[in-house]
C-alpha positions as CSV (number, residue, x, y, z in Angstrom):
1,M,-33.1,213.0,99.3
2,K,-30.1,214.7,97.2
3,T,-28.0,211.5,98.2
4,L,-30.6,209.8,95.9
5,I,-29.8,212.1,92.8
6,G,-29.3,209.6,90.3
7,E,-30.4,206.4,91.6
8,N,-33.7,204.7,91.0
9,V,-36.3,205.3,93.5
10,D,-39.7,204.8,94.7
11,I,-42.0,207.5,94.9
12,E,-45.5,208.0,97.0
13,L,-47.6,211.0,96.3
14,S,-50.5,212.1,98.4
15,G,-53.7,210.1,96.8
16,K,-51.9,206.8,96.9
17,S,-50.2,207.8,93.6
18,F,-46.5,206.2,92.9
19,F,-43.6,206.6,90.9
20,T,-40.9,204.7,89.9
21,G,-38.0,206.2,88.2
22,I,-34.5,208.0,88.2
23,L,-34.5,211.2,90.6
24,T,-32.3,213.4,88.4
25,D,-32.7,216.7,90.5
26,V,-34.0,217.9,93.6
27,G,-34.9,221.7,94.6
28,L,-36.3,223.8,97.1
29,D,-39.6,222.6,97.1
30,I,-39.8,220.2,94.3
31,L,-38.2,217.1,92.5
32,V,-37.7,215.8,89.0
33,L,-38.0,212.3,88.0
34,Y,-37.0,210.6,84.8
35,N,-39.7,207.2,84.7
36,G,-37.8,205.9,81.0
37,Q,-40.1,207.9,78.8
38,A,-40.5,211.8,80.7
39,F,-39.5,214.1,83.0
40,Y,-42.0,214.5,85.9
41,Y,-42.0,217.9,88.1
42,I,-43.6,217.0,91.2
43,P,-43.9,219.5,94.1
44,L,-42.6,218.4,97.7
45,L,-45.7,219.0,99.5
46,H,-47.8,216.2,97.7
47,V,-44.2,213.6,98.3
48,H,-45.4,211.7,101.3
49,R,-42.0,209.1,100.8
50,I,-39.0,208.4,98.7
51,Q,-36.2,205.7,98.8
52,L,-34.0,204.2,96.9
53,N,-35.3,201.1,94.5
54,T,-33.4,197.8,94.3
55,N,-35.5,195.6,91.8
56,K,-33.2,195.1,88.9
57,D,-36.7,194.5,87.0
58,E,-37.5,197.8,87.4
59,Q,-34.6,199.8,86.6
60,T,-34.8,203.0,84.4
61,E,-32.0,203.4,81.8
62,S,-30.6,207.2,82.3
63,T,-31.1,209.4,79.3
64,E,-29.2,212.4,77.9
65,E,-32.6,214.5,77.2
66,K,-32.5,217.3,79.5
67,S,-35.3,218.9,81.5
68,L,-36.4,221.9,81.9
69,V,-34.6,222.9,84.8
70,E,-30.7,221.6,84.2
71,D,-29.8,225.1,83.5
72,T,-31.6,226.5,86.2
73,E,-29.4,228.3,89.0
74,I,-31.8,227.8,92.0
75,L,-34.5,224.8,91.2
76,S,-37.7,225.8,92.6
77,Y,-41.4,224.8,92.1
78,R,-41.8,228.5,90.4
79,S,-38.9,228.8,88.4
80,M,-39.8,225.3,86.6
81,L,-43.6,226.3,86.2
82,T,-42.1,229.4,84.7
83,N,-39.5,227.7,82.4
84,A,-42.3,225.4,81.2
85,K,-44.5,228.2,79.9
86,G,-45.5,227.7,76.0
87,V,-44.6,224.3,76.3
88,F,-47.6,221.0,75.8
89,S,-47.6,219.6,78.6
90,E,-50.0,217.4,81.1
91,V,-51.2,218.9,84.3
92,Y,-52.6,216.7,86.8
93,V,-54.1,218.1,89.9
94,T,-55.4,216.1,93.2
95,G,-58.9,214.7,92.7
96,N,-57.7,212.6,89.4
97,L,-57.9,215.6,87.6
98,T,-55.2,215.6,84.3
99,Y,-55.6,218.9,81.8
100,H,-53.8,219.3,78.7
101,G,-52.2,222.1,77.2
102,Y,-50.1,225.3,78.3
103,I,-49.2,227.7,81.1
104,I,-49.4,230.7,79.9
105,Q,-48.7,233.0,83.1
106,V,-47.6,232.4,86.6
107,L,-49.4,234.2,89.5
108,T,-49.2,234.2,93.2
109,D,-51.4,231.1,94.3
110,Y,-52.4,230.1,90.5
111,I,-51.6,229.7,87.1
112,V,-53.1,230.7,84.0
113,F,-53.6,227.5,81.7
114,Y,-54.8,227.4,77.9
115,S,-56.3,223.9,77.1
116,P,-57.4,223.1,73.7
117,V,-60.8,221.7,74.9
118,Y,-61.5,223.9,78.1
119,K,-59.9,227.0,76.3
120,T,-58.4,229.4,79.5
121,M,-58.9,227.9,82.6
122,Y,-57.1,228.9,86.6
123,I,-55.3,226.1,88.2
124,S,-54.5,226.4,91.8
125,L,-50.8,226.0,92.9
126,S,-51.5,224.2,95.8
127,H,-53.4,221.5,94.1
128,L,-51.0,221.2,91.2
129,K,-49.6,217.7,91.9
130,W,-47.3,217.2,89.1
131,L,-46.4,218.2,85.6
132,T,-45.0,216.3,82.5
133,P,-44.1,218.3,79.2
134,Y,-44.3,216.2,76.1
135,S,-42.2,216.2,73.5
136,Q,-41.5,218.9,71.0
137,N,-42.3,216.6,68.3
138,I,-46.1,216.0,69.7
139,N,-49.0,218.2,68.5
140,P,-51.8,218.5,70.8
141,Y,-54.7,215.9,69.6
142,T,-52.8,215.8,66.3
143,L,-54.1,219.1,65.4
144,T,-51.7,221.4,63.1
145,N,-50.4,224.9,64.3
146,E,-52.9,226.6,62.2
147,K,-56.0,224.9,64.1
148,L,-54.6,225.0,67.4
149,P,-53.7,228.7,68.4
150,V,-52.8,230.1,72.1
151,K,-55.4,232.5,72.0
152,P,-55.9,233.1,76.4
153,S,-59.2,235.2,76.7
154,S,-58.6,236.2,80.2
155,G,-57.9,239.8,80.0
156,P,-55.7,241.6,82.9
157,L,-54.3,239.4,85.3
158,V,-54.6,240.3,89.1
159,R,-52.0,238.2,91.8
160,S,-54.6,236.3,94.1
161,L,-56.9,233.8,92.3
162,E,-59.8,235.1,94.5
163,E,-59.3,238.5,93.2
164,Q,-59.3,236.7,89.5
165,L,-62.2,234.9,90.2
166,K,-64.5,238.1,91.3
167,K,-64.1,239.9,87.8
168,E,-65.6,236.7,86.8
169,I,-68.8,237.4,88.9
170,G,-72.3,237.3,87.3
171,G,-70.8,234.9,84.5
172,L,-71.1,230.8,84.6
173,A,-68.4,228.9,86.0
174,V,-67.1,225.3,86.2
175,F,-64.8,224.1,89.3
176,D,-62.9,220.8,89.4
177,G,-63.7,220.2,85.8
178,G,-67.6,219.7,86.3
179,G,-67.7,216.2,87.4
180,E,-70.0,217.4,90.2
181,M,-73.4,219.3,89.3
182,Q,-73.2,221.3,92.9
183,K,-69.3,222.7,91.1
184,I,-71.1,224.2,88.2
185,G,-73.4,227.3,88.2
186,L,-73.6,231.1,88.1
187,L,-70.9,232.8,90.3
188,K,-73.0,235.1,92.6
189,Q,-70.3,236.2,95.2
190,I,-66.8,235.3,96.6
191,E,-66.0,236.4,100.1
192,E,-63.2,235.7,102.0
193,Q,-62.4,232.4,100.6
194,C,-66.1,231.1,100.1
195,I,-68.3,231.1,96.7
196,E,-71.4,231.5,96.2
197,L,-72.5,229.4,93.6
198,V,-76.1,229.0,92.1
199,N,-76.5,226.0,90.1
200,A,-78.9,225.0,87.2
201,N,-82.1,224.4,89.0
202,G,-81.8,227.4,91.4
203,T,-80.0,225.8,94.5
204,T,-77.3,228.2,95.8
205,V,-74.1,226.4,96.8
206,F,-70.9,227.4,98.8
207,L,-68.0,226.2,98.0
208,R,-64.4,227.1,100.1
209,L,-61.7,228.2,97.5
210,N,-59.0,226.6,99.7
211,H,-60.3,223.4,98.2
212,L,-61.2,224.1,94.4
213,K,-58.4,222.6,91.9
214,S,-59.4,224.7,88.9
215,V,-61.6,226.7,87.0
216,Y,-63.3,227.8,83.9
217,F,-65.7,229.5,82.5
218,P,-67.6,228.6,79.2
């Protein structure tokens, strides 16, 4: 893929997502694409296909704007996430979930993410499909800095997502944005990647942690 750096390319990702733009960099487990408006940082885990785009009507003009990783000695997924800490960004995870906010911390298999809407969230690294930093001139939801303090309330963190969630047992949890009612409830127990959740009507549901994308605690 490094032979395509600087070229206009087409990329297909998991879930039939498609991108067109200039491939600006390729790292150990990530690539960087510029689509004419923003840089997209895409883990290779989700890349199904990449090829040269020869359509003259779809060519993206190069930019002098620097990406988050141009000064990184070894480009990797983890180094990109670390460089993005504190930068207002859009994070897209598999399952058509998009969150806007700030990466606060990068752990072994998850990131701590602060959203102005959902507050402190945990997002699984294996399901993060791409990240797009916004221009530094953009304030989230046009809020002023005084009205948008980044105040993560996660407390002391542990390295794995499973162990971190065990600290929240006994509280209400919302998984994957709450789009399915079965993923909202009282967190009862976690054992060997299996989550026991009690829904609003008292029904007990068991969820596999490795298939869950995000979680926050209202």
